[in-house]
Amino acid sequence: MPDAAVAASSSQATGGSTTQQVDVAVVGAGFAGLYLLHRLRKAGFTAIVLDEAGDVGGTWYWNRYPGARCDIQTIDYSYTFDPELETAWKWSEKYATQPEILRYLGFVTERYDLRRDIRFRTKVTAANWDQATERWQLATYDGATISCRYYIMATGCLSAPKPPEIDGVKDFKGEVYFTGRWPHEEVKLAGKRVAVIGTGSSGIQAIPLLADQAAQLTVFQRTPNFALPAHNGPAPADRAALLESDRATYREQARWSLAGVPWPQQTVVSWQLSDAERRERFEQAWAAGDLVYILTQLWADQAVDVDGNALICELIREKIHGIVKDPETAAALSPFDHPFGAKRPCLDTNYYATYNRPNVTLVNLRQEPIRQITASGIATDKRTFDIDVIVFATGFDAMTGAIMAVHPITGRGGKSLSDAWANGPQTYLGLTVADFPNLFMITGPGSPSVLSNMAVSIEQHADWVVDRLVAMKEAGFTTLEATQTAQAGWAQHMADCAALTLHRLANTWYTGANVPGKAWGVMPYTGGVGPYRSICNDVAGRGMLGFRLTGPNVAEQCNDGEIVRLQPDVRLVLGMLAEMNLPPIESLGAQGARDFLTEFNKGRPAGRPVGEVGDGMLQGAAGPLPYRLYRPATPGPHPIVVYFHGGGWVLGDEQSDDPFCRDMCRRTGMIFVSVGYRHAPEHRFPAAAEDGYAATRWIAEHAADLGGKPGPVTVAGWSAGGNIAAVTCQLARDRGGPQIAGQLLICPVTDCTFDRPSYTENATGYFVTRSLMYWFWDIYCSPADRTDPRVSPLRGKLDNLPQAFVATCEFDPLRDEGIAYAEALAAAGVPVEQLKGRGHFHSSLMMVDVVITGVGARAQMANALRRFAGLPESKHEGVGPGVAAPPHQIDAAAG
Ligand code: NAP
C-alpha cells in the first residue's frame, strides 16, 4: 500500500481489533527510543513507541536495585543533540543514581512532548514482514496490532534478564529478587539473612548497600571480576571545565573517539615504560575512578597484547590484597581467568572493603559450587546456608535477548530471525539483517554498543537510520535491505576486529558464554566508535553500499559489496596516511625521497630491545658495505639470517627496517645481519643484486667471527630486498655457494611486467603505487636489462633452489608476482610455503607495533626461518590475528 494511502487512515479495523498505521514503530522507550521518536517526528514521519514498562527509562526503569548508577561519567552519558537541553539539565553527581537518570529521561520526555506517542505496558509479541504490502505487522500482548513501514528495535543490549539456571529456585520459601527486575516498592532487609548470587556490575554495585542493611550477607561468587573505585562525588572539575570551555568540540571528539568519551589515543607501549612509570600511570587511573580512562589511557598495548595487559591485572590484584584484610578472601576476590577489560570491569563504592565487615561472607563457588536452592536456603557441595532473601544479580541474555524476546520476527519468505541467528547474530553494521527488509536495530550486535558510551552510540545509530529514511523518501524508495555479501563481509570484518583485542579470551556476556547453549562469538564491534562512524558514513557516501533499495515508481538500486576489506588497523593506518596528504614519493627525486623516508621513519615505534645491536663493514661486490647486526639475548652461537631491506633499490639502508629486524631477531632467536647494499641511481643494475650475493658470501664465510653458527645461512628480504634475496639464492646455486638453507621473501619484486591484475587493482591508494614502482624500475634498471634473472628472478632457472617461504599482501601491486614466484618455485620442485595476507598492504607486515594484525604473519615467518635453520618451531607462535589461514604448502601441481 502506498504510504500516502496509509497515512490517510491513521488506524483501521481488522478482524474486530484496531490496527494502528504508522510510518515507523519503535520498540523501547529508553535512551534510544525517546531520541528516535523526537527525530522521526521532526523528519515528518508518523511514529509510535511501544514499551512493556509502565513509563519511560528502558533499562533504567527496571534496574532499581540499591546502588544502581551509571558508570560512564554522567556529563558523557547524556544526550548531545540539543545544546539547549544540555544547559537546561544539571547532573548532581559524577555518576548519577538510577532515580536521577530516570528523572532526566522523564524531563526529556516532557520537554519534547514525547509521551503522547508512547504506548506503555504494551509488549510486542511478534513481528511479521508482509511482502504484499511491504509493511511490518506487529502483534502485542493485549491484542492490539500495529502496521508500520519501518520497524526499529530500540530494545537495549542488557534488558532481558537471564534465568538463574540453578536447581530448586521455585522451592525457596523466602523472598527472591532480581537486580534487573527490582520492585518499585521498598525492599526491607533489616535483620534478614541475605544471599547475593553474582558479582558482575549489578552485584558489585548492590553488595555494599545490601551489607549495610542486612543482618548477614552471603555473597556467592563464581568468577571474580575486576572492580575499581568510582570515587563518586561532583563531576571532576577538569572534565567539567573541558566540556564547558567548548561543548561542541568536546562532543565532536567523543563521537570520533574509540569509546565515545574524548580521551586521546595512547601511543606509548608498556615495555617502553619503567616499572615506576607504569605504576605511576596506574595509580593515577585508580585515583581517577573512571572506567574509560583506565581501559584506554594506561599504555597503547593494554587492550591488544596479553603481556601488556597482564601488568594491569597484577597491579589490580595487588590493590585487592591491600584492601581486603583476610588473605584467603582477598585471593578469592582476585580475578585470575581473563585479561583486564576482556570481561566488563566494574566501578564500585567500597566493594572490596565490604568483605572486611563481620556480617559479610564470601562463598567461592569455584571451590564449592551451588548444589541447589532449598526451601530454606542455599546448599553448596560443602555446606548449607540458611537464607531469608536471595538476590539474583546473574545478568542478562545480552545483545540478542531483548531482540529475540519478540518471537517470532518473520522476514522475507517467512524466514524467522531465530533461525537466521541460530549460529549467532548476523547483521550488517549491527543495524540491519539480510532478509529482514526495513528492520533496524539500535546498538544491535555488530555495532560498538556495549563497548562504548551508549549515549553517543545511540545518537549515532538513530541519526544514521533517520537520515537514511529521509533520503529514501526523497528518492522514492520504500524498502531497504542488506545484501548477503555485505552481511558476510561485515562478519569477516567483525572477526578481524575481534582478533585484535582480547575480548575473545574471556567467557563473558560479550561472547554469549554466560547463557548455556548460546552460540559463541564476540558480539559487539571492537573496532571503536570513531572508525565505526566513518564506516557507516562511508556506506551512505558510496551509494548505500551493501543495500538493496526498492520503491513503487523507481528502478531498484543495489550497490553490492563489502564495506571494509582491509584489516581494521591497516584501514586506520591508510586513513592516517591519506589525511597527511603526502606528495607522491616519486615526485620528490631520489634524494628527496630518501630524506622523506628518514623523516617518516622517525615517527614509528622504535622497536623492542634485543641482546645486542652492532654496526660493521663487510665486503660487497665492489667495495666495503655497511651492515647492522641484531643478536638475540640468548646464549649463542646463533644461526644467521642475511637480511635485505626494502626501498625499490633506491631508498633505505641497513637501518631502515630496524623495528622489523628487532622483532624477527626476538621471534627467531637468530642473528639478523641487515646489509647496506648499493642503491640506484648512483649504482644501477646489477649493483644491488651483486652486492646481495657478495654480502651473503662474506657473511657465511665470517659467521664465526660474527658470533654466529658456521654453516648454511638463511636469506630474507622485503620488497626490493625480497628481490635481492631471491636473486642471491639463484646466484649462490650457480656460482658454487655459499650454502643457503632457506629464503624468506616478503612481498618480493620478482618480474618486470606490470600487467598482472594486482598492478591494476591496487594501482593507487595503498601507499606503494603503480607509478612509484615504475619510477623505481626506471631508476634501477634500463628496459634492455629487465629480463635478466638478476632483477627478474621469475625468469631464471628455478630448480635446486633453497626451500622458500613467500608472503604476499592482498592490497599490493606486487601481490601477483609474489604468488607467481611461489608457484613457479613449487612447480620446479622447491618446497614452498605461501602466506597470503588478507586485508594487508605492501608495508603491513613490516609495521611492527603499528599494524597489530601483522603479528600472526611475522610469527609464521619466524617459524619458517627457524625451520630452515634446523631449530624447533616456537611454541608460542601460532596463527595470529590478521591472516586468513596458516601458510600452505604448494605442491608442484600448483604451477
Ligand atoms: P553480569 O556481568 O553478567 O554478572 C552476572 C554475575 O552472575 C556473574 O558474576 C556471573 O558469574 C554470575 N552468575 C550468573 N549465573 C550464575 C549461576 N548460575 N551461578 C552462579 N553465578 C552466576 O551481569 P550484571 O552484573 O547484571 O551486569 C551486566 C552488564 O550490565 C554489566 O557488565 C554492565 O555492562 C551493565 N551494567 C551496568 C551498570 C552501570 O552502568 N552502572 C550496572 C549494572 C550493569 P560468571 O562471571 O562466572 O558468569
Coordinates of C-alpha atoms and ligand atoms in Angstrom, one line a residue, residues 59-60 63 65 67-72 77 95-96 101 157-158 162-166 179-180 196-205 220-225 291 337-338 343-347 365-366 370 392-398 450 507-510 513-516, ligand 1:
T59 CA 16.9 -0.4 31.4
W60 CA 16.8 2.4 34.0
N63 CA 17.2 -1.7 37.3
Y65 CA 18.4 -2.2 42.9
G67 CA 23.4 1.2 44.4
A68 CA 22.3 1.3 40.7
R69 CA 24.2 4.1 38.9
C70 CA 25.7 4.7 35.5
D71 CA 29.4 4.0 35.3
I72 CA 30.2 6.3 32.4
Y77 CA 26.2 9.8 29.5
Y95 CA 27.9 9.1 38.4
A96 CA 24.2 9.7 38.6
I101 CA 18.7 9.1 35.4
C157 CA 21.6 -4.6 25.0
L158 CA 21.1 -5.6 28.6
K162 CA 18.7 -14.5 32.1
P163 CA 17.2 -17.2 34.2
P164 CA 19.4 -18.2 37.2
E165 CA 20.0 -21.8 35.9
I166 CA 20.2 -23.2 39.5
T179 CA 18.6 -6.8 40.2
G180 CA 17.3 -6.4 36.7
V196 CA 23.6 -12.4 46.6
I197 CA 24.4 -14.6 43.6
G198 CA 26.5 -12.9 41.1
T199 CA 29.4 -10.5 41.2
G200 CA 29.1 -8.5 37.9
S201 CA 28.4 -4.8 37.8
S202 CA 25.0 -5.1 39.3
G203 CA 26.1 -7.4 42.2
I204 CA 29.2 -5.2 42.9
Q205 CA 27.1 -2.0 43.0
F220 CA 28.1 -16.4 46.2
Q221 CA 30.8 -15.7 43.6
R222 CA 31.5 -17.9 40.6
T223 CA 34.1 -15.7 38.9
P224 CA 35.9 -12.8 40.5
N225 CA 35.7 -9.6 38.4
L291 CA 36.4 3.1 33.6
D337 CA 40.9 -16.2 34.3
H338 CA 40.6 -13.2 32.0
K343 CA 35.2 -9.0 30.6
R344 CA 33.3 -5.8 31.5
P345 CA 35.1 -4.4 34.6
C346 CA 33.0 -2.7 37.3
L347 CA 33.0 0.5 39.2
L365 CA 31.8 -21.3 44.0
R366 CA 34.9 -22.4 42.3
I370 CA 26.0 -24.4 44.5
F392 CA 20.0 -12.8 41.8
A393 CA 22.5 -10.5 40.2
T394 CA 23.0 -13.1 37.5
G395 CA 23.0 -10.9 34.4
F396 CA 21.3 -10.8 31.1
D397 CA 20.9 -12.6 27.8
A398 CA 22.9 -9.8 26.4
V450 CA 28.3 -2.0 24.9
N507 CA 34.0 -16.2 28.7
T508 CA 31.5 -13.3 29.1
W509 CA 28.2 -12.0 28.1
Y510 CA 30.1 -10.1 25.2
A513 CA 29.2 -17.5 27.0
N514 CA 27.1 -16.6 30.1
V515 CA 24.0 -18.2 28.6
P516 CA 24.1 -22.0 28.3
Ligands
NAP1 P1 27.0 -9.9 34.7 O1 28.1 -9.0 34.5 O2 26.7 -10.9 33.6 O3 27.2 -10.7 36.0 C1 26.5 -11.8 36.4 C2 27.1 -12.5 37.5 O4 26.3 -13.5 37.9 C3 28.5 -13.0 37.2 O5 29.3 -12.9 38.4 C4 28.2 -14.5 36.9 O6 29.3 -15.3 37.1 C5 27.1 -14.7 37.9 N1 26.3 -15.8 37.6 C6 25.5 -16.0 36.5 N2 24.8 -17.1 36.5 C7 25.2 -17.8 37.6 C8 24.9 -19.0 38.2 N3 24.1 -19.9 37.6 N4 25.6 -19.4 39.3 C9 26.4 -18.5 39.9 N5 26.7 -17.3 39.5 C10 26.1 -17.0 38.3 O7 25.6 -9.2 34.9 P2 25.4 -7.8 35.6 O8 26.1 -7.6 36.8 O9 23.9 -7.5 35.7 O10 26.0 -6.8 34.5 C11 25.7 -6.9 33.2 C12 26.2 -5.7 32.5 O11 25.2 -4.7 32.6 C13 27.4 -5.1 33.0 O12 28.6 -5.7 32.6 C14 27.3 -3.7 32.5 O13 27.7 -3.5 31.2 C15 25.8 -3.4 32.6 N6 25.6 -2.8 33.9 C16 25.9 -1.5 34.0 C17 25.7 -0.9 35.2 C18 26.1 0.6 35.2 O14 26.2 1.2 34.2 N7 26.4 1.1 36.3 C19 25.2 -1.5 36.3 C20 24.9 -2.8 36.2 C21 25.0 -3.5 35.0 P3 30.3 -15.7 35.9 O15 31.1 -14.5 35.7 O16 31.0 -16.9 36.4 O17 29.4 -16.0 34.7

